[in-house]
Coordinates of C-alpha atoms in Angstrom, one line a residue:
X1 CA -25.8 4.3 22.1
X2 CA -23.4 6.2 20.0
X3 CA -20.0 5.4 19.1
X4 CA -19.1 8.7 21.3
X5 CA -21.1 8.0 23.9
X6 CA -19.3 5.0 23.8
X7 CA -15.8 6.3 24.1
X8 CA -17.3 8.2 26.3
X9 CA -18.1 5.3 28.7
X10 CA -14.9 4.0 27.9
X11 CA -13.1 6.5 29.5
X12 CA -14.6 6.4 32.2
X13 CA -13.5 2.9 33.3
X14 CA -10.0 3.3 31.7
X15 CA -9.3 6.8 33.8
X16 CA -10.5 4.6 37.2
X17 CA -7.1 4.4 39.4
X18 CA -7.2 0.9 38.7
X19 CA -6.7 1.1 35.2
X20 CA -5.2 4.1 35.1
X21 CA -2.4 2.4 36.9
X22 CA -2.3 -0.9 34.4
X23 CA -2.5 1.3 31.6
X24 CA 0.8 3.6 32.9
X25 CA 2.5 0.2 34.2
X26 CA 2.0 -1.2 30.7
X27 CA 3.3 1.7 28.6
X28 CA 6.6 2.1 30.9
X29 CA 7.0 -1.7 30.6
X30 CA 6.6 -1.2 26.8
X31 CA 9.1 1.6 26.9
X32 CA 11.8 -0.7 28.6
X33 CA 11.2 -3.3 26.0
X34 CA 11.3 -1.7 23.2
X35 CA 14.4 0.0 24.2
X36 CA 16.1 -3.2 25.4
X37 CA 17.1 -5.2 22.6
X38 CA 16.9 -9.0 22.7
X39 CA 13.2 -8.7 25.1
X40 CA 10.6 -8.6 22.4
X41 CA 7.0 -7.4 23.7
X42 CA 6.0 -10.7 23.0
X43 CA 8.2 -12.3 25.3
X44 CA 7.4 -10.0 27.9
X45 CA 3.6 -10.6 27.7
X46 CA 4.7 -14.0 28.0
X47 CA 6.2 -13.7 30.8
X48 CA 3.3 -11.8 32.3
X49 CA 0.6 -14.3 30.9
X50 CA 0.2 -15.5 34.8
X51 CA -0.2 -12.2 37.0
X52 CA -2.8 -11.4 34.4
X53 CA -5.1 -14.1 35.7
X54 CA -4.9 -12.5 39.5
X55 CA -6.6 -9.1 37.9
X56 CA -10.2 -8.2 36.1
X57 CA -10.1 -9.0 32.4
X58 CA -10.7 -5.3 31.8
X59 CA -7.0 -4.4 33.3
X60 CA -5.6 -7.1 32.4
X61 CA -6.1 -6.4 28.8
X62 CA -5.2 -2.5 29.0
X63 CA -1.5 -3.4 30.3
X64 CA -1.4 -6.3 28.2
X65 CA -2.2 -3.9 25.1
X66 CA 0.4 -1.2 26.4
X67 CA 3.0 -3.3 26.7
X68 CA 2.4 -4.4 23.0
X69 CA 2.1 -1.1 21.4
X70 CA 4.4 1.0 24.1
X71 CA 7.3 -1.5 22.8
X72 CA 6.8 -0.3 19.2
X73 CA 6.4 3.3 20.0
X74 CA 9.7 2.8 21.4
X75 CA 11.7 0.4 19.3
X76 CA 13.3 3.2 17.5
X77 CA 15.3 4.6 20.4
X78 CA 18.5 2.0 20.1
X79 CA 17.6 1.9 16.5
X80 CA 18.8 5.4 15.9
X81 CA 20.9 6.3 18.9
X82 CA 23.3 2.6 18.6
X83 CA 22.5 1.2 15.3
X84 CA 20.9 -1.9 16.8
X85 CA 17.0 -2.0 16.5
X86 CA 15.2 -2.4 19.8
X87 CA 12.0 -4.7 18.3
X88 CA 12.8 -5.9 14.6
X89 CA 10.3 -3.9 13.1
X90 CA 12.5 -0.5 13.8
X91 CA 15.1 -2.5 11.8
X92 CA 13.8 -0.1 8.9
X93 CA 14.8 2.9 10.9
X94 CA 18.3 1.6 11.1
X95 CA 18.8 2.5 7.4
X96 CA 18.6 6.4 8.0
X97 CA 18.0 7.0 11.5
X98 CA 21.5 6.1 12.4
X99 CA 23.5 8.4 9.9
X100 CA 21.1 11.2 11.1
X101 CA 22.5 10.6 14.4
X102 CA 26.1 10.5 13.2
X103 CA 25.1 14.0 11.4
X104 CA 24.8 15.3 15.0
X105 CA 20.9 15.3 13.8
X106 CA 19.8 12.5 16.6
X107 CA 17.4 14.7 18.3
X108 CA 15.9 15.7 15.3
X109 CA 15.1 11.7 14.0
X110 CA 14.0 11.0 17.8
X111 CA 11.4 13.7 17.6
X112 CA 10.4 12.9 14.0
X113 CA 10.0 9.3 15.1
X114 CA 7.9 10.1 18.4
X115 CA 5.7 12.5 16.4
X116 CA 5.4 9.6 13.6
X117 CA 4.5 7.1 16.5
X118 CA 2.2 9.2 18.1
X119 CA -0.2 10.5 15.1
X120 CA 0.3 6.7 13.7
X121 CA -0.9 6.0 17.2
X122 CA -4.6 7.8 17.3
X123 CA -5.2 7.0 13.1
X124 CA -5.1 3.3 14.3
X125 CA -7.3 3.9 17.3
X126 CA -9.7 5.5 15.3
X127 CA -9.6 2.8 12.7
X128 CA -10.2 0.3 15.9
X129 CA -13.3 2.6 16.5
X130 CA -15.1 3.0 13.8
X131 CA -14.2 0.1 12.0
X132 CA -14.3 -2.6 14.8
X133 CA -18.2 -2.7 15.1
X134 CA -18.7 -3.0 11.6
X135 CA -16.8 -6.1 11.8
X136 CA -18.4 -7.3 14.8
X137 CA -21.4 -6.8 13.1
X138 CA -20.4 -8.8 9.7
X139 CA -19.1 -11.4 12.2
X140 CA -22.5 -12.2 13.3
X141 CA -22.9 -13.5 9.5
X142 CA -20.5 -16.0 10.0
X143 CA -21.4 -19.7 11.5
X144 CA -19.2 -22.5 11.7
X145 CA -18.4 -23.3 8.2
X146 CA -17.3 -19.7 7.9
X147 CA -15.5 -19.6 10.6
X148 CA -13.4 -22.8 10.2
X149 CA -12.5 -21.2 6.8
X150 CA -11.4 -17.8 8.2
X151 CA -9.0 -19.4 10.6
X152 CA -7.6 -21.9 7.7
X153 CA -6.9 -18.5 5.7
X154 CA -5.9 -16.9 9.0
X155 CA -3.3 -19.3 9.7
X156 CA -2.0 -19.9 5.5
X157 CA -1.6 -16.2 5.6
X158 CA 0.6 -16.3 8.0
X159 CA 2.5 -19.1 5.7
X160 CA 2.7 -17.0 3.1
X161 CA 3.9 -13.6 4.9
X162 CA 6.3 -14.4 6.7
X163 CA 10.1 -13.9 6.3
X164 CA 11.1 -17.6 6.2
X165 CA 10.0 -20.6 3.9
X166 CA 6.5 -20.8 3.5
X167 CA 6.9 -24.6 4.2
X168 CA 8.0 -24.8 7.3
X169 CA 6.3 -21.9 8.3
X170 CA 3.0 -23.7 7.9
X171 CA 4.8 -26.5 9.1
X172 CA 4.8 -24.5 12.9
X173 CA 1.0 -23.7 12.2
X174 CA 0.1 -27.3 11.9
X175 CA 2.1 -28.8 14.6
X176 CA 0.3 -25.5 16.9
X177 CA -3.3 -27.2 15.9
X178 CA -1.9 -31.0 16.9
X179 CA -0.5 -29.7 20.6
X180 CA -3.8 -28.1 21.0
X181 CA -5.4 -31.5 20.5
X182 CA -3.6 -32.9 23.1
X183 CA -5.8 -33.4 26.4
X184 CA -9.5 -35.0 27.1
X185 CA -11.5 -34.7 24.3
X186 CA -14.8 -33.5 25.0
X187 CA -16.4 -34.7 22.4
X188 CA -16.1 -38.5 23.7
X189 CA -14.2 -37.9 27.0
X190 CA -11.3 -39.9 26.2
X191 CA -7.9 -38.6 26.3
X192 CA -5.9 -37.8 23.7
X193 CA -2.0 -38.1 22.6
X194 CA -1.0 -37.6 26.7
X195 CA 1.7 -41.0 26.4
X196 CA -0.2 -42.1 29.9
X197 CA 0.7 -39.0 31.6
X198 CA -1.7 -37.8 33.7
X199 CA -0.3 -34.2 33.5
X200 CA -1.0 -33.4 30.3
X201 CA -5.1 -35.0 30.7
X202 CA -6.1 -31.3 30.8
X203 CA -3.7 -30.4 27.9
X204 CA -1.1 -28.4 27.3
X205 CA -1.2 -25.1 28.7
X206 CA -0.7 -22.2 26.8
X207 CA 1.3 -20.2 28.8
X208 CA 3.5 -22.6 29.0
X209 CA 4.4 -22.8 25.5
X210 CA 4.5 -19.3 25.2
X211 CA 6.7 -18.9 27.9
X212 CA 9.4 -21.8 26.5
X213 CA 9.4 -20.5 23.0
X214 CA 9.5 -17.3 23.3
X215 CA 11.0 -15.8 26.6
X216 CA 12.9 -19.2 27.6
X217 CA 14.0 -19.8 23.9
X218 CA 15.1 -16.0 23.7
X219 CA 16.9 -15.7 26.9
X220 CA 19.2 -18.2 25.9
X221 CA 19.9 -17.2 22.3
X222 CA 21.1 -13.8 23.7
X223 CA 23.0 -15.0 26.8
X224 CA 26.0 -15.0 24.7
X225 CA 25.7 -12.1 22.5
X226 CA 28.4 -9.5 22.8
X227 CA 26.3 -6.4 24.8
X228 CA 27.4 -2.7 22.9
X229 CA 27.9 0.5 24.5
X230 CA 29.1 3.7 23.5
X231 CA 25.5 5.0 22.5
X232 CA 26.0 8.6 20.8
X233 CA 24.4 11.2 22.7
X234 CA 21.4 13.8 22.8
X235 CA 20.8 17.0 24.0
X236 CA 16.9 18.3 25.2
X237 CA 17.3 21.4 23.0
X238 CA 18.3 19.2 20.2
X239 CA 14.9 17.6 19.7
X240 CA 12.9 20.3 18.0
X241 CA 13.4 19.7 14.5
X242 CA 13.2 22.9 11.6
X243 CA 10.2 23.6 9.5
X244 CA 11.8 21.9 6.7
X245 CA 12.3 18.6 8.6
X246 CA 8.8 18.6 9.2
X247 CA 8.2 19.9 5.9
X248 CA 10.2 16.4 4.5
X249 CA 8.7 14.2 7.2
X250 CA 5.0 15.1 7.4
X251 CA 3.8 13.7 3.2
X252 CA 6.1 10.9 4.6
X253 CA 4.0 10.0 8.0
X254 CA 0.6 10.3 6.4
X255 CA 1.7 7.5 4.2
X256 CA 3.1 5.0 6.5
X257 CA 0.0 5.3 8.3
X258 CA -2.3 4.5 5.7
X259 CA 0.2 1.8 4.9
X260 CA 0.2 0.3 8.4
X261 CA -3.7 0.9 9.2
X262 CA -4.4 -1.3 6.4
X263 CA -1.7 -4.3 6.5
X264 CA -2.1 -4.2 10.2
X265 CA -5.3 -5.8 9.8
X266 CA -4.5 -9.1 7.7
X267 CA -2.7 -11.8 9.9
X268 CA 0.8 -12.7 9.0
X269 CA 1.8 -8.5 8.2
X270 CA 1.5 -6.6 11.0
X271 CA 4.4 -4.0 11.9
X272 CA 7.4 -5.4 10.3
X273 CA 6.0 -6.3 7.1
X274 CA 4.4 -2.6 7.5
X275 CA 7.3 -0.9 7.8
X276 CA 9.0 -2.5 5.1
X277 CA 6.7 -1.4 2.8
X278 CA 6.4 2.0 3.8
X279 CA 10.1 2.8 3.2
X280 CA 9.8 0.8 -0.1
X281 CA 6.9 3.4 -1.3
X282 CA 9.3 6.4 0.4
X283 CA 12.1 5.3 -1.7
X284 CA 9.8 5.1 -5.0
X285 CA 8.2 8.2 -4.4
X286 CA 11.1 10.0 -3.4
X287 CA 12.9 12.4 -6.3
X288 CA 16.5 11.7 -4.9
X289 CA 16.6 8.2 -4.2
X290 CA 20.3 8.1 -3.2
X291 CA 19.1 10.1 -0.3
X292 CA 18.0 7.0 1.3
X293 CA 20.5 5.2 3.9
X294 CA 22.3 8.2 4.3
X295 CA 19.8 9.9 6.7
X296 CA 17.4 10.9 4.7
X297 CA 13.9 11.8 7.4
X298 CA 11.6 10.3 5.1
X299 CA 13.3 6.7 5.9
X300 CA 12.7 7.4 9.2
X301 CA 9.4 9.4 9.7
X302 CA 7.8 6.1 6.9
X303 CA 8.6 3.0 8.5
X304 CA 7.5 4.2 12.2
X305 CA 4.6 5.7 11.2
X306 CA 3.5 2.4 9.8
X307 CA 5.4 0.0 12.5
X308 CA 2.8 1.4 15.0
X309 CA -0.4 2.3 12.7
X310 CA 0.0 -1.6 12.5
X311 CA 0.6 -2.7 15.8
X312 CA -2.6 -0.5 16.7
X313 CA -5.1 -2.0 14.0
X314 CA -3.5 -5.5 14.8
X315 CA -6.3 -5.2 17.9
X316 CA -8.7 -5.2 15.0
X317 CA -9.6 -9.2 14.2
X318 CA -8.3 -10.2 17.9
X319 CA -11.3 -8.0 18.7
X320 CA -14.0 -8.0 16.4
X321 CA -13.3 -11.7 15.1
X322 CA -11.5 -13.4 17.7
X323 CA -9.0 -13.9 15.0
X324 CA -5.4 -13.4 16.6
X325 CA -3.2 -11.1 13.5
X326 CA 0.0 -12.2 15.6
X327 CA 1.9 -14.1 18.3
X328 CA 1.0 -11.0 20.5
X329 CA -3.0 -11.2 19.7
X330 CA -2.6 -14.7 20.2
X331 CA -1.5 -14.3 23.9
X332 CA -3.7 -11.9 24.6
X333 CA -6.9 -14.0 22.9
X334 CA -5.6 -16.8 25.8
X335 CA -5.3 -14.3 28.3
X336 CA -8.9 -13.5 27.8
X337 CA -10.4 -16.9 27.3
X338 CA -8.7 -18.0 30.4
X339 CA -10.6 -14.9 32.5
X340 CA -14.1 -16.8 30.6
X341 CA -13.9 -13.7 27.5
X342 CA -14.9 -14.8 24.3
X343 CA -13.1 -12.2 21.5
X344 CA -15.1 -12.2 18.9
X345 CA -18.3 -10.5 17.0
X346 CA -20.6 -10.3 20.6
X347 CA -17.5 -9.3 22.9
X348 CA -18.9 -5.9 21.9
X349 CA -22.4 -6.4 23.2
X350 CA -21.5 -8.8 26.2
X351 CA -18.4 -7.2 27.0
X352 CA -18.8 -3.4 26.1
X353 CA -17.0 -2.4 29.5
X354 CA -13.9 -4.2 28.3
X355 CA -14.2 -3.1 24.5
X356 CA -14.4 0.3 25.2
X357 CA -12.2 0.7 28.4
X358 CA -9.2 -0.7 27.0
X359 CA -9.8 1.6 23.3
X360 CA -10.2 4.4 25.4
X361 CA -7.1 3.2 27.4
X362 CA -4.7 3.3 24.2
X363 CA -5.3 7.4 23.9
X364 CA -4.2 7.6 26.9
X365 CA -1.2 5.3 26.3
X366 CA -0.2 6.7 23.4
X367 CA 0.0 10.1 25.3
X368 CA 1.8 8.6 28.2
X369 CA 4.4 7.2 25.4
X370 CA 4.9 10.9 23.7
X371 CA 5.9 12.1 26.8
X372 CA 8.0 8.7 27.9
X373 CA 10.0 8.8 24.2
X374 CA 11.0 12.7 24.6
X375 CA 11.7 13.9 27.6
X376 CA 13.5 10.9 29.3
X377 CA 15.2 9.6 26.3
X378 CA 18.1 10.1 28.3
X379 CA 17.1 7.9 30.7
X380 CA 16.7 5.0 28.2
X381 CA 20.1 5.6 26.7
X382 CA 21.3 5.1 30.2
X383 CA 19.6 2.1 30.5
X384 CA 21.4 0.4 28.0
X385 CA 24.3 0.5 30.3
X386 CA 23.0 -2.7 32.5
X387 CA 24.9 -5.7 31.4
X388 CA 22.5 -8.3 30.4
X389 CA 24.1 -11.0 32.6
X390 CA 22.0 -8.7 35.9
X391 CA 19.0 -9.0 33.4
X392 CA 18.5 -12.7 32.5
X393 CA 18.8 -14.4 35.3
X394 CA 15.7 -12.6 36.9
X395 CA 13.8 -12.9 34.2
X396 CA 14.3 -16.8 33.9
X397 CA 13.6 -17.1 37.5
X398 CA 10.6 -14.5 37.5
X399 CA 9.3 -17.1 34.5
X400 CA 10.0 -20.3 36.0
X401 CA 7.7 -18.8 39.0
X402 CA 4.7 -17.6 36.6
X403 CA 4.4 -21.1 34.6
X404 CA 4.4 -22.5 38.2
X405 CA 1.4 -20.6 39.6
X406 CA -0.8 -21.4 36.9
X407 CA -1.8 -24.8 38.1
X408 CA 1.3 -25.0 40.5
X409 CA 2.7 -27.8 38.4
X410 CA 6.9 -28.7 38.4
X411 CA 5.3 -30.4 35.1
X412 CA 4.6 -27.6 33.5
X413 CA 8.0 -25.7 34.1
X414 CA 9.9 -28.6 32.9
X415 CA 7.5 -28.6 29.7
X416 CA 8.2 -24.8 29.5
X417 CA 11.8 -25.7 29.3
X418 CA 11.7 -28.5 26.7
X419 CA 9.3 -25.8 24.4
X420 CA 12.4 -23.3 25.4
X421 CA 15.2 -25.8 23.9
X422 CA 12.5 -26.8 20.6
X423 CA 12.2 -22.6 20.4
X424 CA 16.4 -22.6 19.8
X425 CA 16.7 -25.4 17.9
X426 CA 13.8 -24.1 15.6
X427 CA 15.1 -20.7 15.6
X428 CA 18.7 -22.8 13.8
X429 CA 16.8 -24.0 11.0
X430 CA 15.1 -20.5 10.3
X431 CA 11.7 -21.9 11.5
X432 CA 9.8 -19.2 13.4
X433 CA 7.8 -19.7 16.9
X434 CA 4.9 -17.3 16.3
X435 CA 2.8 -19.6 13.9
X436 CA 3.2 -22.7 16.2
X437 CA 1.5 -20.3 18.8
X438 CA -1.1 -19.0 16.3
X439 CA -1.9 -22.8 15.1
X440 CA -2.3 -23.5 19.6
X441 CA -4.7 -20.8 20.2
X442 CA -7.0 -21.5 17.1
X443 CA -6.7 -25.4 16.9
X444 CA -9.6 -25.8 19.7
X445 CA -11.4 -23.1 17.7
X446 CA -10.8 -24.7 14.5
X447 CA -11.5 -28.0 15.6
X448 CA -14.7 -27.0 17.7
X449 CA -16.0 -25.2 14.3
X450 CA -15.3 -27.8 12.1
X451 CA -16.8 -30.3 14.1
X452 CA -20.1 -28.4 14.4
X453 CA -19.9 -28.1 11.1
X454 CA -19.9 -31.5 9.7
X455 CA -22.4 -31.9 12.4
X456 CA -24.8 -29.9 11.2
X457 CA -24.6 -31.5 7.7
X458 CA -24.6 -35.1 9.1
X459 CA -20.6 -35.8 7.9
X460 CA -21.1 -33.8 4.3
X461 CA -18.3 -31.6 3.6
X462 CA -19.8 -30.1 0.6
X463 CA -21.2 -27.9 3.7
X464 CA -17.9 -25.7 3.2
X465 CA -18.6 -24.7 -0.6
X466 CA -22.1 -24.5 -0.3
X467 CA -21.8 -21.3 2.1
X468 CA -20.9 -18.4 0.2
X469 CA -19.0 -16.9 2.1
X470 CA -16.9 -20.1 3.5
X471 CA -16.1 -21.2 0.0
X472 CA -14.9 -17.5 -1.3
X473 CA -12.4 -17.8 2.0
X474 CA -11.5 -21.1 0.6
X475 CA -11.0 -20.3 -3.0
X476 CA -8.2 -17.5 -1.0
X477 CA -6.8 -20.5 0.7
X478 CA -5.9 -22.1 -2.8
X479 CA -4.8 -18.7 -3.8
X480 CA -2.4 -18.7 -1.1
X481 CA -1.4 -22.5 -1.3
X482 CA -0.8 -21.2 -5.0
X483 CA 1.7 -18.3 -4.3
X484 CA 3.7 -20.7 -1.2
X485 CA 4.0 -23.0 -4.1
X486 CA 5.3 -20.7 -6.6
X487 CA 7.4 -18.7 -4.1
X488 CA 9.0 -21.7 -2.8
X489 CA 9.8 -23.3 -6.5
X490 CA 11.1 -19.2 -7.2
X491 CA 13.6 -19.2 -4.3
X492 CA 15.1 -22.7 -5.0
X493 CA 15.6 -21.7 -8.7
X494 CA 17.5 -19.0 -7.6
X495 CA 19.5 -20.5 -4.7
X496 CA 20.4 -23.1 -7.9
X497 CA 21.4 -20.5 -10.1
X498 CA 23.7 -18.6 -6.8
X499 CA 24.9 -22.0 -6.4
X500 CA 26.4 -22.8 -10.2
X501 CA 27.1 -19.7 -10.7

């Protein structure tokens, strides 16, 4: 069968009422998240992580996935209409979108934006297409030495990529790998680092954690922001932007999306890293660079091109690899291996119905968000009106109830809240959440992998360099170790020099 007549299949199970439903539930979800500042998609799929497990994996997955990319579709709104970005990879689209909207040219950056979104949109689901099976298929290559090295890279990656200190980033990763080591070992039965408390003999549940670092943790760190109003208004008939606009914008869109397609794919990039780089190239390649943070439409039309051509092709080693890019992947990956789905190179052969439903699901996601970013903008502006202090409360209470229906535990929603109060106190020292959930999901992985491995060559762990592939992946381990090491010694010799100086 085709790659057509597979999409074909695929949309027939994602245009069932069933899915259809999930998949329109998740986008508007999306919508509200990515307009709301302070609820981050992955807290919401957090949140949701529970109701998931009452549903097939198949609609799970889609709603899952539209909440995901239906929150970066619409991140822009409050970045361009209030100044305050609603998902921090529309941060970028601060720089300009907001002085186009103080130019009375807010209509114009909204529709540049959705259009940018949109096309950025279907490029990434045809790079999840075409490019998924070929991965699945070089998957196939890899045993356990190969894969115990590609989650070692996965996870130093992330080290290396992210915004804060290398150190303590890898620092989260590591400490993710020892919680997922709590528990029974099944290896010898006996259990593991539980202090004599029978709760955590079955380990710690992921949900939980994901639900105390990121929507607990969150909740709290926002309870006492100061909530902004005042948003600057649009008009219907101010949406259509002139030939020229488009004219400016188009060059630009074509490169964000090459830009996000292809960082989208490596863990630790993803969107925000994406759209950094796009307005970097916009600003290089531009001939008037004072244009930029004035309202210039390339600095919008650049960074949420790629902010969503990313958070599309993220889907790609969650997928094909089982290989979470992101906190996000990483939910969904325990989302599915709860419902008994393995992600990974045979999900495509033992799970086609769920492959190609929920690909075939994101066109018609990212055609429900076109017409959810345009026409009702005005609805979302409105919706900025509700004072947070009517939000959080239900949202605590609505995630105190989820962590409790997993395995109806008090336990567990008393863990959830001591992960909530390490998520803020991490969050202080600049140390970020999303690797210590990356390092959860892959440290049974890891660990399972690594175990076969030194099985198979009787305790030798010459194993790892003796596969070809395993010891090129760790050779780019060292290379990374390298450039954490260097970047680390770079930024203190600097601080030291802003210090005496």
């Amino acid at each position: 069968m085709d790659i057509f007549s597979q999409l074909a299949h695929g949309f027939g199970i994602a245009l069932t009422m069933q899915n259809l439903t999930y998949c329109l539930l998740g986008s508007m979800i999306g919508t509200m998240v990515g307009v709301l500042p302070g609820i981050s998609p992955v807290t919401t799929i957090a949140m949701l992580l529970p109701l998931t497990f009452q549903v097939p994996a198949v609609s799970a997955l889609i709603m899952l996935a539209g909440i995901y990319y239906g929150a970066h579709h619409a991140g822009s709104t409050t970045a361009i209409m209030l100044n305050m970005p609603g998902e921090p990879s529309s941060v970028v689209v601060c720089m300009d979108g907001h002085p186009m909207a103080k130019q009375g040219r807010a209509g114009i950056a909204l529709c540049v934006s959705a259009i940018g979104s949109f096309f950025a949109g279907c490029v990434g689901i045809i790079v999840i297409t075409l490019f998924s099976p070929l991965l699945s298929e070089a998957g196939l290559l890899f045993g356990a030495p190969e894969y115990t090295a590609l989650i070692a890279v996965a996870l130093m990656t992330a080290s290396v990529m992210s915004n804060g200190s290398a150190l303590s980033t890898f620092g989260m990763a590591v400490l993710g790998l020892l919680i997922g080591t709590v528990g029974t070992d099944v290896g010898s039965g006996l259990e593991r680092y539980t202090f004599g408390l029978p709760e955590l003999a079955e380990g710690v549940d992921f949900v939980t954690v994901a639900v105390g670092l990121f929507a607990f943790a969150e909740v709290t760190q926002h309870i006492g922001a100061p909530e902004r109003h005042g948003a600057l208004s649009v008009k219907f008939s101010e949406l259509f932007p002139r030939f020229a606009d488009l004219k400016q914008a188009f060059p630009a869109i074509f490169r964000g999306t090459g830009i996000g397609a292809a960082l989208g794919i490596l863990p630790g990039t993803g969107p925000l890293v994406s759209a950094f780089v796009a307005y970097a190239v916009e600003r290089q390649v531009a001939k008037d660079k004072s244009r930029f943070g004035k309202g210039a439409i390339e600095g919008v039309a650049a960074p949420e091109s790629a902010d969503n051509a990313a958070a599309m092709t993220h889907f790609i080693p969650m997928l094909g690899l089982g290989i979470p890019a992101g906190p996000a992947m990483a939910m969904m990956l325990g989302a599915l291996m709860i419902q008994g789905v393995q992600p990974g190179p045979e999900l495509m052969t033992n799970h086609a119905d769920l492959f190609w439903g929920v690909v075939a699901s994101m066109w018609i996601g990212n055609l429900m968000l076109l017409i959810f970013n345009l026409p009702m903008v005005g609805v979302w502006i409105k919706m900025l009106t509700t004072p947070y202090r009517f939000l959080y409360p239900g949202i605590i209470l609505f995630c105190c109830i989820g962590v409790y229906s997993v395995r109806n535990s008090t336990f567990d929603v008393l863990l959830a809240a001591f992960f909530g109060l390490f998520g803020m106190v991490a969050r202080q020292f600049n140390c970020s959440p999303a690797p210590l959930v990356l390092g959860l999901v892959l440290g049974p992985i890891f660990e399972e992998n690594f175990r076969r491995s030194l099985t198979i060559s009787n305790g030798d762990p010459m194993i790892f360099i003796e596969h070809p592939i395993s010891a090129a992946l760790f050779v780019l381990f060292a290379v990374f170790v390298v450039v954490a090491i260097l970047s680390g010694a770079r930024s203190r010799k600097q601080k030291l020099v802003e210090e005496s100086a």
